[in-house]
mmCIF file of C-alpha atoms and ligand atoms in Angstrom:
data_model
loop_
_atom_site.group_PDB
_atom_site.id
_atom_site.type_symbol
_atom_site.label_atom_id
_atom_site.label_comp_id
_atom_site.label_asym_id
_atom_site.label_seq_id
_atom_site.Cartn_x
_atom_site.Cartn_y
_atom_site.Cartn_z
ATOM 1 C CA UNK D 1218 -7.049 -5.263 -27.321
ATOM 2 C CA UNK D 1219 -3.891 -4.867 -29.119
ATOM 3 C CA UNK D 1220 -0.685 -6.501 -27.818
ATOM 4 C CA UNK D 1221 2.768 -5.747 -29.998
ATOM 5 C CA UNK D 1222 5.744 -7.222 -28.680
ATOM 6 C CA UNK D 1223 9.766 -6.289 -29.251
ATOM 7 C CA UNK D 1224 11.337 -9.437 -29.209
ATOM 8 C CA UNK D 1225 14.727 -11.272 -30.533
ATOM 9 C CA UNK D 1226 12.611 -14.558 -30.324
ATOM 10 C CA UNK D 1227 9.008 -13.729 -32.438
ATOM 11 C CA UNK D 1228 8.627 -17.541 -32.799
ATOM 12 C CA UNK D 1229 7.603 -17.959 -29.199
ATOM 13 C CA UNK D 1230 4.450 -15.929 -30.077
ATOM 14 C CA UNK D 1231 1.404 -17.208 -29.794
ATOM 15 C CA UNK D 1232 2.932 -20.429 -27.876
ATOM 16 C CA UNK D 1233 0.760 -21.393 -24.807
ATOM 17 C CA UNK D 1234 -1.905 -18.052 -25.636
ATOM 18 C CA UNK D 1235 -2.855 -20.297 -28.826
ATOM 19 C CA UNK D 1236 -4.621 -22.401 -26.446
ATOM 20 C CA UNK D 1237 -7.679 -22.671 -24.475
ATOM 21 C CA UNK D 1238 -9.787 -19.551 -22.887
ATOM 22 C CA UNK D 1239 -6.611 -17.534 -24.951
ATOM 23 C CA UNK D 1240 -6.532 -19.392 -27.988
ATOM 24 C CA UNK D 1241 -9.999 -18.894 -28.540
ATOM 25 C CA UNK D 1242 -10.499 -15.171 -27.826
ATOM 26 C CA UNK D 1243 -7.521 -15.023 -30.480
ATOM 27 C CA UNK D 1244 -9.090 -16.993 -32.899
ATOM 28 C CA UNK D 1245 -12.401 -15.117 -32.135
ATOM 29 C CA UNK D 1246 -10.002 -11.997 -32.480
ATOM 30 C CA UNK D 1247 -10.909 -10.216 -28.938
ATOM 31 C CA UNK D 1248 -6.968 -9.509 -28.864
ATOM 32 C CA UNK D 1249 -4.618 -9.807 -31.376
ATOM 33 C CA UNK D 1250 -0.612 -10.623 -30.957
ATOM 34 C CA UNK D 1251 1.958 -8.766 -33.616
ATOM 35 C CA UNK D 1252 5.784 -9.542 -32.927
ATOM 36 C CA UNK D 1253 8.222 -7.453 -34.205
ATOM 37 C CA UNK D 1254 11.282 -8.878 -34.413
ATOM 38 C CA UNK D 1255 14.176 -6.250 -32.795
ATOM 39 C CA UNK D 1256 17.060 -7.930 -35.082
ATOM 40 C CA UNK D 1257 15.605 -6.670 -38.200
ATOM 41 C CA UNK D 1258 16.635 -3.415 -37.133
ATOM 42 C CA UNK D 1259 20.299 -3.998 -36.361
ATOM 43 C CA UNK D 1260 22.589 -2.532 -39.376
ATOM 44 C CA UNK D 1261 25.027 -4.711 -39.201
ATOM 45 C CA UNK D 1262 25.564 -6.886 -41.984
ATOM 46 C CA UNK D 1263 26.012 -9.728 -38.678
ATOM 47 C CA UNK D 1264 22.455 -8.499 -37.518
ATOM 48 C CA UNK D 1265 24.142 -7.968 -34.203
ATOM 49 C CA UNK D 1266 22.046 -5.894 -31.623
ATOM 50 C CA UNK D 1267 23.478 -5.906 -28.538
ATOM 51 C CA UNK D 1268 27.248 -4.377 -27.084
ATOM 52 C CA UNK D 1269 29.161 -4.446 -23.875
ATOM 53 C CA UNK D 1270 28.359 -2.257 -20.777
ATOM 54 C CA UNK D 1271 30.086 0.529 -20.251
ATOM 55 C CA UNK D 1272 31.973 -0.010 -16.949
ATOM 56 C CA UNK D 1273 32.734 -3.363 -17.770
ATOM 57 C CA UNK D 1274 30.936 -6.296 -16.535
ATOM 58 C CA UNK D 1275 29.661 -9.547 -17.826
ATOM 59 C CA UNK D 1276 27.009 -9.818 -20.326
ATOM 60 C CA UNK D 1277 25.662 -7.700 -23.243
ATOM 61 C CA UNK D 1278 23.301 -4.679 -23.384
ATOM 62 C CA UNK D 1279 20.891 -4.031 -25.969
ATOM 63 C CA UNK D 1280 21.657 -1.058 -28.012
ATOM 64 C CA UNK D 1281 19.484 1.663 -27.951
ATOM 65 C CA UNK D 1282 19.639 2.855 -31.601
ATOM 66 C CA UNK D 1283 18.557 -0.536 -32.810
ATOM 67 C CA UNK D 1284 15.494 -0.745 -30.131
ATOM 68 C CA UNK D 1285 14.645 2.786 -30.822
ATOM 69 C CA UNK D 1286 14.210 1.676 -34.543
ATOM 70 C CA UNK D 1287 12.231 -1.483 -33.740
ATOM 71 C CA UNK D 1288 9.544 0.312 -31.641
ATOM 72 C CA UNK D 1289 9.144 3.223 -33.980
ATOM 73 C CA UNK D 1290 7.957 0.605 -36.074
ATOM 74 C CA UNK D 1291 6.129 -0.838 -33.768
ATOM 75 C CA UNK D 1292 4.649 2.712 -32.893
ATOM 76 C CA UNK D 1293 3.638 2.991 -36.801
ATOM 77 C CA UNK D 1294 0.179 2.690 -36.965
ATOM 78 C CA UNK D 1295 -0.667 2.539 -33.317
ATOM 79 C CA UNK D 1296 -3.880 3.682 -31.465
ATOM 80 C CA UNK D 1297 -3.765 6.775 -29.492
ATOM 81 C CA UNK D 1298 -4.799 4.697 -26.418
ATOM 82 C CA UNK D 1299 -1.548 2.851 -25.745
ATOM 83 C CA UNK D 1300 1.222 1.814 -23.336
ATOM 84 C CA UNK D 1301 4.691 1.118 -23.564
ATOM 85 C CA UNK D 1302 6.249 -1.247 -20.880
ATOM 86 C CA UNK D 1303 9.202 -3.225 -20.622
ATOM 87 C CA UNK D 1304 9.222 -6.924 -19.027
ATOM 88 C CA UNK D 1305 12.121 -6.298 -16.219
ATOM 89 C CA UNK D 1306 13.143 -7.563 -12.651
ATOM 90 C CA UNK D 1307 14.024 -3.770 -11.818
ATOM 91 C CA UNK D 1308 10.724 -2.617 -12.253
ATOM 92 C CA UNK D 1309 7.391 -2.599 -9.805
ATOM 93 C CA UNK D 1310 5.696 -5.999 -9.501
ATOM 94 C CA UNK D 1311 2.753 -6.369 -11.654
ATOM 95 C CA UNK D 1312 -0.566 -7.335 -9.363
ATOM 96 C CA UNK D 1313 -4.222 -7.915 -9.983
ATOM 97 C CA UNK D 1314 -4.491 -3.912 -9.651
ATOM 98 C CA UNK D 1315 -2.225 -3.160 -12.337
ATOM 99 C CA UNK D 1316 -3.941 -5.620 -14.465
ATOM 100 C CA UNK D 1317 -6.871 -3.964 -14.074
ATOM 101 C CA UNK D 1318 -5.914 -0.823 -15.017
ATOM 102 C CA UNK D 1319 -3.652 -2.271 -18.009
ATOM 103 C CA UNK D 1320 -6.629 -3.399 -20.004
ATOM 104 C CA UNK D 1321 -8.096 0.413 -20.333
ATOM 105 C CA UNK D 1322 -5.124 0.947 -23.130
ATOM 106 C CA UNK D 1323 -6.577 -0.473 -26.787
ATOM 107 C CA UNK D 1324 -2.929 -1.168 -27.394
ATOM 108 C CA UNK D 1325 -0.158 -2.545 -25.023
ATOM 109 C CA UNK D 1326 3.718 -2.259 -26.856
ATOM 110 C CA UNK D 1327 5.435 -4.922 -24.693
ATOM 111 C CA UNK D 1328 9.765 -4.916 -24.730
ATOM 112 C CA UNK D 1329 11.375 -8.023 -24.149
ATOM 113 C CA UNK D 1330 14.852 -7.668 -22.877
ATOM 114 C CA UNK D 1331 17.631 -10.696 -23.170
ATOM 115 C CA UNK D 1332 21.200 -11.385 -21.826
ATOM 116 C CA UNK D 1333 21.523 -8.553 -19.438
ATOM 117 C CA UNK D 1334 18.477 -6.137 -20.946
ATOM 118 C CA UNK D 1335 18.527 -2.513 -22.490
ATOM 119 C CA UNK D 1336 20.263 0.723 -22.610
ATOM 120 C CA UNK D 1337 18.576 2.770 -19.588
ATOM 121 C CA UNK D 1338 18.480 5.645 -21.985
ATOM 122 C CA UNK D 1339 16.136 4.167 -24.398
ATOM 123 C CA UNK D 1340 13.521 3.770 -21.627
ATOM 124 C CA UNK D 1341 14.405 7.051 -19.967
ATOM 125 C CA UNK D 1342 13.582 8.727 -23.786
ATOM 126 C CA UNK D 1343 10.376 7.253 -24.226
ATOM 127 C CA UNK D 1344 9.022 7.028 -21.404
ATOM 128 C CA UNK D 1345 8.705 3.201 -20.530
ATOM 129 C CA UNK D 1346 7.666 1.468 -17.426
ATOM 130 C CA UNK D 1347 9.259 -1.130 -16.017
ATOM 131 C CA UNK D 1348 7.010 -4.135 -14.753
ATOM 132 C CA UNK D 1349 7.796 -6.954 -12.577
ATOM 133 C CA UNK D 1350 6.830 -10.608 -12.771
ATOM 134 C CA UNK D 1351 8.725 -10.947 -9.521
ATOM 135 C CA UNK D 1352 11.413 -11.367 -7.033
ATOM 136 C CA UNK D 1353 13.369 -13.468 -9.517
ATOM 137 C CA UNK D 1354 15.272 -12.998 -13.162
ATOM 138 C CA UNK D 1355 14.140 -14.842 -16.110
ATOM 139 C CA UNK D 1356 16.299 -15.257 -19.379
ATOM 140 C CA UNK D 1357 14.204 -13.008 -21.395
ATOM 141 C CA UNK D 1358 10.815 -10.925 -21.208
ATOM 142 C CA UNK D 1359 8.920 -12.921 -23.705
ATOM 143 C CA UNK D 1360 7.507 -15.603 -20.828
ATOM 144 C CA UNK D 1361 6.747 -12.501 -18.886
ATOM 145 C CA UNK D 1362 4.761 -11.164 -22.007
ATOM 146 C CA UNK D 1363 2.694 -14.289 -21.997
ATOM 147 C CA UNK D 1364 1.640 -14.069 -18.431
ATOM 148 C CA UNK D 1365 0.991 -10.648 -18.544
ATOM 149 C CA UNK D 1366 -1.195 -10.941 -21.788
ATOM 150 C CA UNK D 1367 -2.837 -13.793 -20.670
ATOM 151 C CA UNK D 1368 -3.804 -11.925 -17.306
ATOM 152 C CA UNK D 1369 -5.280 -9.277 -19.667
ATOM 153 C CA UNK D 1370 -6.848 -11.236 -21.937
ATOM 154 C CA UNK D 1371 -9.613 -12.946 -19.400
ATOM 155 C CA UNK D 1372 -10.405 -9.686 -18.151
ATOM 156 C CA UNK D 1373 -11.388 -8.673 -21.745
ATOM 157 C CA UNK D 1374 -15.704 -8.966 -21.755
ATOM 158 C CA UNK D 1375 -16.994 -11.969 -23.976
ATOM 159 C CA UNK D 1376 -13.848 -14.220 -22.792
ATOM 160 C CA UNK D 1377 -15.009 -15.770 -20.100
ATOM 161 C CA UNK D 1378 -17.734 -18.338 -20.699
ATOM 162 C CA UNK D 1379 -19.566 -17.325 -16.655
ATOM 163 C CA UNK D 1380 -18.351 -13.442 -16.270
ATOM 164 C CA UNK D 1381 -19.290 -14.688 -12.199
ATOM 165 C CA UNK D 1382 -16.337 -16.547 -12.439
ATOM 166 C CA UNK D 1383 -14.465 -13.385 -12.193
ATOM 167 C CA UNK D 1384 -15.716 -12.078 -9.540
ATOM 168 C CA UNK D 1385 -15.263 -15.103 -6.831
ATOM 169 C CA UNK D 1386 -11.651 -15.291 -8.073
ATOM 170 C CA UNK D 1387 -8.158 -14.857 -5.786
ATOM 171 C CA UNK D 1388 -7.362 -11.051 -5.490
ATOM 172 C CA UNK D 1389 -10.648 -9.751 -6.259
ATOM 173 C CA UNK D 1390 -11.360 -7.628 -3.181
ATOM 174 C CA UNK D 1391 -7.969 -8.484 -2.043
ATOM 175 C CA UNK D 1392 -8.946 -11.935 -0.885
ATOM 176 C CA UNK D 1393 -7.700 -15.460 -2.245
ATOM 177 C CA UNK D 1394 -10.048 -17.264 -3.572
ATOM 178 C CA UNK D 1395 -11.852 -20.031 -0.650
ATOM 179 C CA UNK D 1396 -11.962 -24.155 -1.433
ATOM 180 C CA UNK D 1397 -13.332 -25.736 -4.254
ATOM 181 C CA UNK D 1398 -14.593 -29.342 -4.211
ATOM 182 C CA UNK D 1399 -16.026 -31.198 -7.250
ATOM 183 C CA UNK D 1400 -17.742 -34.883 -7.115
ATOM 184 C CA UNK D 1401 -16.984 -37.261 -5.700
ATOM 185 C CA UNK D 1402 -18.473 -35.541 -2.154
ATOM 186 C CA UNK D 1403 -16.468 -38.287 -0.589
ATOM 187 C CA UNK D 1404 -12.948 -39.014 -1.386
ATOM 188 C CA UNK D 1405 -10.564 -41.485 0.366
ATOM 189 C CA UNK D 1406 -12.455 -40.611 3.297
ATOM 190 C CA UNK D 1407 -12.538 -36.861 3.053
ATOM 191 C CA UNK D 1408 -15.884 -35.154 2.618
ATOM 192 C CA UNK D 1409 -17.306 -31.904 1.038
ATOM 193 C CA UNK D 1410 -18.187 -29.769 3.591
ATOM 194 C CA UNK D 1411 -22.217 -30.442 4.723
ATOM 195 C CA UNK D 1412 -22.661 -26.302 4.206
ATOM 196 C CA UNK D 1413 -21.977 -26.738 0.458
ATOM 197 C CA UNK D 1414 -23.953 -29.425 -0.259
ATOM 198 C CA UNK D 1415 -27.771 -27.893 1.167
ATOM 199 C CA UNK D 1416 -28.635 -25.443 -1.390
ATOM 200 C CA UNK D 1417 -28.815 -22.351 1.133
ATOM 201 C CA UNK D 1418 -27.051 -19.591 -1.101
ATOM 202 C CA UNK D 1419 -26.852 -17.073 2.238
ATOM 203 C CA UNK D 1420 -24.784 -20.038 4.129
ATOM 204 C CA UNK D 1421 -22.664 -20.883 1.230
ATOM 205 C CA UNK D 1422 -22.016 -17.508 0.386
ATOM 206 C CA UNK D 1423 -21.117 -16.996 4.244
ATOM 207 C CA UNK D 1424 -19.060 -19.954 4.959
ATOM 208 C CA UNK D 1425 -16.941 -19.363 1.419
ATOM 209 C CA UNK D 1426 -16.160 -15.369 3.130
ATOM 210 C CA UNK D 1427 -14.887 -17.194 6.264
ATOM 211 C CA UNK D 1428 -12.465 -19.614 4.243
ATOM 212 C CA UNK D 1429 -11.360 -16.881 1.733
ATOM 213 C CA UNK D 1430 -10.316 -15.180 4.799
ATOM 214 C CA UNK D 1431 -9.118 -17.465 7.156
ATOM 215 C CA UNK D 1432 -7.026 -18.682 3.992
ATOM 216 C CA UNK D 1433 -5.612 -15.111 2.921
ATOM 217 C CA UNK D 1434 -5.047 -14.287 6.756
ATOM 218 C CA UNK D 1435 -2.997 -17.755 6.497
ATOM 219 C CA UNK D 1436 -1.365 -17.649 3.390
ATOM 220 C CA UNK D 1437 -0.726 -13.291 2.112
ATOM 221 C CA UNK D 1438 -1.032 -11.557 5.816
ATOM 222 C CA UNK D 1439 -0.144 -8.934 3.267
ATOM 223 C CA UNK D 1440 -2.940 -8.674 1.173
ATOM 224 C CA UNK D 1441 -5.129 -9.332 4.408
ATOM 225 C CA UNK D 1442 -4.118 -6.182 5.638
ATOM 226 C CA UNK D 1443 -5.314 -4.111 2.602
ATOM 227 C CA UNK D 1444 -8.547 -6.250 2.431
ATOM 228 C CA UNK D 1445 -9.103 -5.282 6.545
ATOM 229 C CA UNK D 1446 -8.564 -1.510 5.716
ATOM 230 C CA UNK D 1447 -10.553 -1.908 2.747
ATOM 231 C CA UNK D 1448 -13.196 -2.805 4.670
ATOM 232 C CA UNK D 1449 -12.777 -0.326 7.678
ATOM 233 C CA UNK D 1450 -13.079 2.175 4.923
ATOM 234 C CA UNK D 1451 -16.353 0.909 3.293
ATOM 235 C CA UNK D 1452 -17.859 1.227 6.846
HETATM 236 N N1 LIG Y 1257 20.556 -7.944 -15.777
HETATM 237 C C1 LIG Y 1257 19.180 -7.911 -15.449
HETATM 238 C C2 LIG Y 1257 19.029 -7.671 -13.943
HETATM 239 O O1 LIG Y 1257 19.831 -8.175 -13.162
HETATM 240 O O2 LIG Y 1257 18.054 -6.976 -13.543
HETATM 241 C C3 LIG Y 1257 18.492 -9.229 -15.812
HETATM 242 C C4 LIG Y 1257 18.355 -9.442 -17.268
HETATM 243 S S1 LIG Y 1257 17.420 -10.882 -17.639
HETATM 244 C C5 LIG Y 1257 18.640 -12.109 -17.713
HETATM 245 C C6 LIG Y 1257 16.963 -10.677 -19.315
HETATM 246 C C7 LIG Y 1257 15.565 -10.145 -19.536
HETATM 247 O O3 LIG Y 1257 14.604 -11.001 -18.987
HETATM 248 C C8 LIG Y 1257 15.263 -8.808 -18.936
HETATM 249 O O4 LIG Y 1257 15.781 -7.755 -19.733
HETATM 250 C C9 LIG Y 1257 13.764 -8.814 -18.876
HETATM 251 O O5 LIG Y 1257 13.164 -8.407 -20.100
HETATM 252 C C10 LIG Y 1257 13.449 -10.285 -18.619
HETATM 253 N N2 LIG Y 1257 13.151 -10.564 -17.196
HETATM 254 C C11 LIG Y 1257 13.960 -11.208 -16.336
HETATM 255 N N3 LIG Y 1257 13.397 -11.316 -15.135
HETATM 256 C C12 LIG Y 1257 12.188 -10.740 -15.212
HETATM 257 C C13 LIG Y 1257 11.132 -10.535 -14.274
HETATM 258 N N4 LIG Y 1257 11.224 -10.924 -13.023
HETATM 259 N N5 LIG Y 1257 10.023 -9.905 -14.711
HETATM 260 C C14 LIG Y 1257 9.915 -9.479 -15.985
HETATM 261 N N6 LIG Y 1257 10.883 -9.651 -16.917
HETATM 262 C C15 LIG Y 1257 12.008 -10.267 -16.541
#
């Protein structure tokens, strides 16, 4: 999987994806990471890229000639197979669903916005979606990027070490993932539950569906209620 990424900032990229699980499915090149950098594209001898809002208003607005520019470069050489999407509080928020269906394109063109983002028309002309980390603004779309690439990136096949390990995870089949204990099995006094430690797969398997829900019931009523009509619908 391809990831390119419009940025001011380029030398952010790879920053935390260099490591672990990430950093070695890009050194084993399962994804690759190409910044483009959008100031190269400004004509202004000051390399300036950004102007004030029409209506007045504080902050600056990314122009849309000099974006334009940067993503047809970016768009040189691209797959067929590909998505353009822009990093931006205003747009849906991104879930495990989206994920999911993010990793069918060979080629993900990611916009990061700064100061107070982009021209509306440049997105309107070519078609971008806008995707949501959430309910909260962030100084610029490349942290965004990273989270969203690295939520695509251990989906990929071969970059896992145990592919099971996606399966028992939080959101698959809309249900957060149940407890996890490690040795010691007792710990200033607390102990693993009895259940996990007897080797009966049927009763482990059981007791982790009752926590999983109990916790997501708990904890996302909202994503409960999809995994309860999910369910009424299976039977
Ligand atoms: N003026 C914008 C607003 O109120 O919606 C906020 C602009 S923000 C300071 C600068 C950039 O950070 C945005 O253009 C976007 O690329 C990124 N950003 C901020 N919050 C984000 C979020 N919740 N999810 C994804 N990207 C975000």
């Amino acid at each position: 999987m391809k990831f390119k990424i419009l940025t001011l900032f380029p030398e952010i990229f790879p920053g935390p994806l260099a490591y672990s699980i990430c950093g070695k499915a890009l050194s084993r090149k399962l994804f690759t990471i190409e910044t483009i950098n959008i100031r190269n594209f400004s004509e202004k001898k000051s390399k300036i890229v950004d102007d004030n809002p029409y209506g007045g208003g504080p902050g600056m607005i990314l122009k849309p000639d000099v974006m334009q520019k940067a993503l047809d470069c970016a768009m040189k050489n691209s797959v067929k197979k590909k998505k353009l999407i822009y990093l931006s509080p205003g747009g849906k928020q991104v879930n495990s669903e989206k994920i999911n269906q993010l990793i069918k394109f060979d080629e993900l063109i990611l916009i990061c916005g700064r100061y107070e983002g982009v021209d509306c028309r440049f997105l309107e002309y070519n078609k971008i979606e806008e995707v949501s980390l959430g309910d909260y603004v962030l100084s610029g779309g490349e942290i965004a990027s990273i989270i969203l690439i690295d939520a695509c990136v251990r989906l990929i096949p071969e970059v896992l070490g145990n592919k099971n390990s996606l399966k028992s995870e939080s959101f698959q089949n809309h249900l957060l993932e149940y407890p996890q204990y490690t040795k010691p099995s007792n710990w200033k006094g607390i102990k693993v539950p009895e259940v996990l430690m007897n080797g009966n797969h049927k009763e482990i398997s059981d007791w982790r569906l009752k926590k999983s829900i109990e916790k997501t019931k708990n904890v996302r009523p909202d994503l409960f209620k999809t995994f309860a009509r999910k369910n009424r619908e299976i039977k």
